[in-house]
PDB file of C-alpha atoms and ligand atoms in Angstrom:
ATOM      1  CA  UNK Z   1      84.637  22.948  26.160  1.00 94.00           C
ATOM      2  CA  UNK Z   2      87.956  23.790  27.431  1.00 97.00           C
ATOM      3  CA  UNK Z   3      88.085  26.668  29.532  1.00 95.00           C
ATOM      4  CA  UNK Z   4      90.814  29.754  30.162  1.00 95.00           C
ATOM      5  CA  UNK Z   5      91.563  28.335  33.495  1.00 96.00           C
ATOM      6  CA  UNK Z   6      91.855  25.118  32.164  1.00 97.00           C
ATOM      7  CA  UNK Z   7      94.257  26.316  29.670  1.00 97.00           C
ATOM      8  CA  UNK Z   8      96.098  28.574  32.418  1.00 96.00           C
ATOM      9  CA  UNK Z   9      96.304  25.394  34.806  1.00 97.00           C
ATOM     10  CA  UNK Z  10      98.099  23.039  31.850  1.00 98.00           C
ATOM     11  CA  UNK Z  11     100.190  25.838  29.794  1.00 98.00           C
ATOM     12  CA  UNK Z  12     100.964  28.441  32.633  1.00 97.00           C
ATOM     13  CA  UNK Z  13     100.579  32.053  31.705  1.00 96.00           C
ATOM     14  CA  UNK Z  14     100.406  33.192  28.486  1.00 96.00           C
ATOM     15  CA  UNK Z  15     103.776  34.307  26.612  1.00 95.00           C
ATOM     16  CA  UNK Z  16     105.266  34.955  23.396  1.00 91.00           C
ATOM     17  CA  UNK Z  17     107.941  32.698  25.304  1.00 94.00           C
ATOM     18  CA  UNK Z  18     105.859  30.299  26.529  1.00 96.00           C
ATOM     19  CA  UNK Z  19     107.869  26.873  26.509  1.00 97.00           C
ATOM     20  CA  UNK Z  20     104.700  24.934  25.000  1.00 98.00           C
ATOM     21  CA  UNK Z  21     104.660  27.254  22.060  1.00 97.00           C
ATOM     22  CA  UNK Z  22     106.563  26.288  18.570  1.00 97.00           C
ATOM     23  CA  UNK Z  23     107.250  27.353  14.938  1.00 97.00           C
ATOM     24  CA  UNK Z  24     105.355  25.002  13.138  1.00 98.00           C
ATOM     25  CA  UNK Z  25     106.847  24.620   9.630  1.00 97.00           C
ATOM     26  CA  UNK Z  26     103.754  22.718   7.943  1.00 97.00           C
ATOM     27  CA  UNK Z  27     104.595  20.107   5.735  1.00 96.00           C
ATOM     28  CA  UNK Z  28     105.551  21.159   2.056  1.00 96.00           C
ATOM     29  CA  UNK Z  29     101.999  18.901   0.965  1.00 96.00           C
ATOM     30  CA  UNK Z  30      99.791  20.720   3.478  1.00 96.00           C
ATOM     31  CA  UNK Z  31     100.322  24.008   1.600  1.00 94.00           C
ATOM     32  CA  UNK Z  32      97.757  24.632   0.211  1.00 93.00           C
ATOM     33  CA  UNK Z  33      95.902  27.927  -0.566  1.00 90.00           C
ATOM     34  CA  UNK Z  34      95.485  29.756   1.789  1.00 94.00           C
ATOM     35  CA  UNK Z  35      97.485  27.637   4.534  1.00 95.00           C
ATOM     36  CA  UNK Z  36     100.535  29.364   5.761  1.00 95.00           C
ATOM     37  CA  UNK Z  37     103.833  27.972   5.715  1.00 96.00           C
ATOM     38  CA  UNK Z  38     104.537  28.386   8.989  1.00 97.00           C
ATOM     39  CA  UNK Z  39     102.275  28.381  12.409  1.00 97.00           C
ATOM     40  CA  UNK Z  40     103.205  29.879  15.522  1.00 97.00           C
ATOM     41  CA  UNK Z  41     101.123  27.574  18.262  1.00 98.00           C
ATOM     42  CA  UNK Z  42     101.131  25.685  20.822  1.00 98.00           C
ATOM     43  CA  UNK Z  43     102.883  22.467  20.691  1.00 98.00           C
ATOM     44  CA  UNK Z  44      98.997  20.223  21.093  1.00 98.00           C
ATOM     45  CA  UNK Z  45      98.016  21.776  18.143  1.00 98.00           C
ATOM     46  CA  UNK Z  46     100.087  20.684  15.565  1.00 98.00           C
ATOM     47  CA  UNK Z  47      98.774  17.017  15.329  1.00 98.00           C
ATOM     48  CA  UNK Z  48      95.019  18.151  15.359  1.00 98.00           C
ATOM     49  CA  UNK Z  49      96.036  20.845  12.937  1.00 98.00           C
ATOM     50  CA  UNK Z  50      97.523  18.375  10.599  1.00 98.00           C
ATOM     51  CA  UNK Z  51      94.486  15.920  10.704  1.00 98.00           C
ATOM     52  CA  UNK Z  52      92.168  18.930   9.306  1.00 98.00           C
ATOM     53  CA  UNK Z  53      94.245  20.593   6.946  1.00 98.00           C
ATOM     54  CA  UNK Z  54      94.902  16.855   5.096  1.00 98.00           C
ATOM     55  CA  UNK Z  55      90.640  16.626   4.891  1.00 98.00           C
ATOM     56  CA  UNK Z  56      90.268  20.661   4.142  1.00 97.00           C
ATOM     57  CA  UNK Z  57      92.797  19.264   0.959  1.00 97.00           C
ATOM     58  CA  UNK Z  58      91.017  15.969   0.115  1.00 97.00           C
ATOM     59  CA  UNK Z  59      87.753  17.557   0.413  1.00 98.00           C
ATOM     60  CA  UNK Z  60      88.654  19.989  -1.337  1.00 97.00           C
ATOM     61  CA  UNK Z  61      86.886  22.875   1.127  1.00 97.00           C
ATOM     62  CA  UNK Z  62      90.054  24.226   1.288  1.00 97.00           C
ATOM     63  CA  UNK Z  63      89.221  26.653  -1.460  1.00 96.00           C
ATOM     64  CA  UNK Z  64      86.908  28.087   1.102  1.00 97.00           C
ATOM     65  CA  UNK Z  65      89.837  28.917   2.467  1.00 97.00           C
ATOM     66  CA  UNK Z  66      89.621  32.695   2.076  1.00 97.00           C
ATOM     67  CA  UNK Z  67      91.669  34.086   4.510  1.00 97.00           C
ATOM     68  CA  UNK Z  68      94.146  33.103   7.717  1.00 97.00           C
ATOM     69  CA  UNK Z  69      93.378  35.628  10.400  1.00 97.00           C
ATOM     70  CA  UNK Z  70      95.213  34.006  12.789  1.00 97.00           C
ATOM     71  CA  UNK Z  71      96.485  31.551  15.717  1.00 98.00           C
ATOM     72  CA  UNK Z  72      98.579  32.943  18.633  1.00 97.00           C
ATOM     73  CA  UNK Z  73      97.449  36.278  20.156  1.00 96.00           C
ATOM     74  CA  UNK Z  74      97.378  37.225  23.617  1.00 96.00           C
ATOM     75  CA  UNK Z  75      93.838  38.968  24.560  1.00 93.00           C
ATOM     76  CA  UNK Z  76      90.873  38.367  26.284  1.00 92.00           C
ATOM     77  CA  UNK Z  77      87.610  37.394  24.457  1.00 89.00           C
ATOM     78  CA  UNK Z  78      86.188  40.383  22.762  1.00 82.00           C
ATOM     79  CA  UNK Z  79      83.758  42.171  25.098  1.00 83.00           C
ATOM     80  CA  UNK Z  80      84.655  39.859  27.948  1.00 83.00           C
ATOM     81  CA  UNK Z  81      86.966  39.847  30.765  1.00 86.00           C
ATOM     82  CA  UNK Z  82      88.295  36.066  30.531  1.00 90.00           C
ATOM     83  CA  UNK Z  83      91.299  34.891  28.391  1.00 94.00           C
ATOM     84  CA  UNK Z  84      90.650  33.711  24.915  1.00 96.00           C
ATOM     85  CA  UNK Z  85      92.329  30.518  24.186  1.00 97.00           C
ATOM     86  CA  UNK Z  86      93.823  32.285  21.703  1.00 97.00           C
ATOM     87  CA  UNK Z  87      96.086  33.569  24.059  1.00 97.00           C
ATOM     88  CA  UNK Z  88      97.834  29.717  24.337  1.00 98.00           C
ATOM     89  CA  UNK Z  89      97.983  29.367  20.859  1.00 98.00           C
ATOM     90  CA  UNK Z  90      95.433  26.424  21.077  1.00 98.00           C
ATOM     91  CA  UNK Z  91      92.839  28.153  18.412  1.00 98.00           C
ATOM     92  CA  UNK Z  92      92.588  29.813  15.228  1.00 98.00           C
ATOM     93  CA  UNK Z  93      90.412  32.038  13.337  1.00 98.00           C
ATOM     94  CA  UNK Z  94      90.040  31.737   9.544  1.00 98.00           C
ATOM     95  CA  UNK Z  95      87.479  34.106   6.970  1.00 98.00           C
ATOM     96  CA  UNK Z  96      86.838  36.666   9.605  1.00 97.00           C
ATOM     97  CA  UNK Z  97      85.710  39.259   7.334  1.00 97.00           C
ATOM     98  CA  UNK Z  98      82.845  36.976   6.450  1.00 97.00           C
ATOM     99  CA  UNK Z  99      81.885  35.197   9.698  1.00 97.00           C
ATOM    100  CA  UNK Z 100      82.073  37.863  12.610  1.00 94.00           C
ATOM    101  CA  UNK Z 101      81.001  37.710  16.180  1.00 93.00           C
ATOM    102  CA  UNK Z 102      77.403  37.309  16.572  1.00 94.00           C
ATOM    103  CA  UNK Z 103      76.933  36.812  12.701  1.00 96.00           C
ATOM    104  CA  UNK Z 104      75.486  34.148  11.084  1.00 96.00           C
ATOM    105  CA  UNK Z 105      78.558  31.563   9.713  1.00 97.00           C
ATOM    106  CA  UNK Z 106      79.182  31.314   6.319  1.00 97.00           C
ATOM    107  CA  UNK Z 107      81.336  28.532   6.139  1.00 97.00           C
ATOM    108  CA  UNK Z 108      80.365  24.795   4.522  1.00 98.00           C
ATOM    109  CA  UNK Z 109      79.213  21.812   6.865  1.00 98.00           C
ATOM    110  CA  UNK Z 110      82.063  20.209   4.915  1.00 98.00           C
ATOM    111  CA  UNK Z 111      84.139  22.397   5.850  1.00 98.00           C
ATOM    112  CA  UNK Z 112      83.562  22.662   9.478  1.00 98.00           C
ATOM    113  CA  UNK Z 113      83.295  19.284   9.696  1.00 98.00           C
ATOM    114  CA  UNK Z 114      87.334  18.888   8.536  1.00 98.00           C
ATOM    115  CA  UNK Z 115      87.796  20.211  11.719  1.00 98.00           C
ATOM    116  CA  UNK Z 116      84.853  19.294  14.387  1.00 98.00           C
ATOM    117  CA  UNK Z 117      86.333  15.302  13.369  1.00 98.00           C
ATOM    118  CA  UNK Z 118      89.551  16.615  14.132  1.00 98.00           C
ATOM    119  CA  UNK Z 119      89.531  17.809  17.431  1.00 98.00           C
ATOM    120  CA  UNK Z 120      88.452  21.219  17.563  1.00 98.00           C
ATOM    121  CA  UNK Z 121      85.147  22.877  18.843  1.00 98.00           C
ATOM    122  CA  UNK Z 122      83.827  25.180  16.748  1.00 98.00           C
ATOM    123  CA  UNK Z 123      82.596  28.670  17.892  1.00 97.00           C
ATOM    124  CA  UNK Z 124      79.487  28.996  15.181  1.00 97.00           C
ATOM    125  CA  UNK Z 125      77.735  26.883  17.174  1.00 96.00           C
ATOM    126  CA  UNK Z 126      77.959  29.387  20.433  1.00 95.00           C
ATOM    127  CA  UNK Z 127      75.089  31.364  21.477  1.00 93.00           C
ATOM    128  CA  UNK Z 128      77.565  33.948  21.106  1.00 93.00           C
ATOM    129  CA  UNK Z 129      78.215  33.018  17.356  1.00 96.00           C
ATOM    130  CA  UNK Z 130      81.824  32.982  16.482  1.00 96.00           C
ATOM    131  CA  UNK Z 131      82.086  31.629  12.931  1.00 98.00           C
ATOM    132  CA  UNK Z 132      85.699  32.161  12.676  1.00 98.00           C
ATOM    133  CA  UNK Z 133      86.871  30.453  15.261  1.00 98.00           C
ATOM    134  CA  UNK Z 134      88.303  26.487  15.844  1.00 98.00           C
ATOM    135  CA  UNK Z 135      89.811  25.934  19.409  1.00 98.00           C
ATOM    136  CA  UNK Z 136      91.073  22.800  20.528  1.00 98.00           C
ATOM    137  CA  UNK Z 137      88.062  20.609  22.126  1.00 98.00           C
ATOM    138  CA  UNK Z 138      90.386  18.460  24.436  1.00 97.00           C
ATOM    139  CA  UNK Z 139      93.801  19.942  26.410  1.00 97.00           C
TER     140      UNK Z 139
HETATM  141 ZN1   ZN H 201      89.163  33.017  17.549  1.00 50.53          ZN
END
């Protein structure tokens, strides 16, 4: 699992001006439902992004798609005192209202599974459930 340190090592601090963060304008056929139009993230996630929003669409679990809550946000991990990988732009959170911390996940082996084959870890699977969360699983 990558690691804060890891992420500060490769990226350098975190920054709104960060040089390995972008604008991602997703492609016109990638939005759909709930995916926004544009991403703010870091550079490494826009190919592994891609890969799982094409199966969320030809699986169709994008309709589970209920909300975006998020990609680049510079914080620690809640309750912690290390960096979330957040902070890099190199994860996302999606249905938060429905798959908090420490709650059991709500969201569809299918739907998971568009992104664990996609390169991301996913953080419903933590001892420390976090059902909302994707981060990359390789930097
Ligand atoms: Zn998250």
């Amino acid at each position: 699992m990558v690691t804060s340190q890891q992420a500060l090592k490769k990226y350098g601090a975190p920054s709104a001006s960060n040089p390995n963060m972008v604008v991602w304008d997703v492609p016109a056929e990638l939005e759909i439902g709930l995916i926004p139009k544009k991403i703010y993230c870091n550079k490494d996630m826009v190919g592994p992004l891609s890969t799982a929003f094409k199966k969320l669409i030809s699986t169709k679990a994008v309709n589970e798609l209920k909300t975006w809550d998020g990609c680049f946000n510079i914080r620690k991990k809640r309750g912690l005192t290390s960096m979330s990988l957040h902070s890099w732009g190199i994860a996302i959170d999606v249905n938060a209202f429905e798959n908090g911390l420490n709650q059991t996940p709500k969201l569809s082996a299918l739907f998971v599974s568009c992104f664990t084959t996609s390169g991301f870890d996913w953080g419903g699977t933590w001892t420390r459930k976090d059902g909302m969360h994707f981060q990359l699983s390789k930097i």
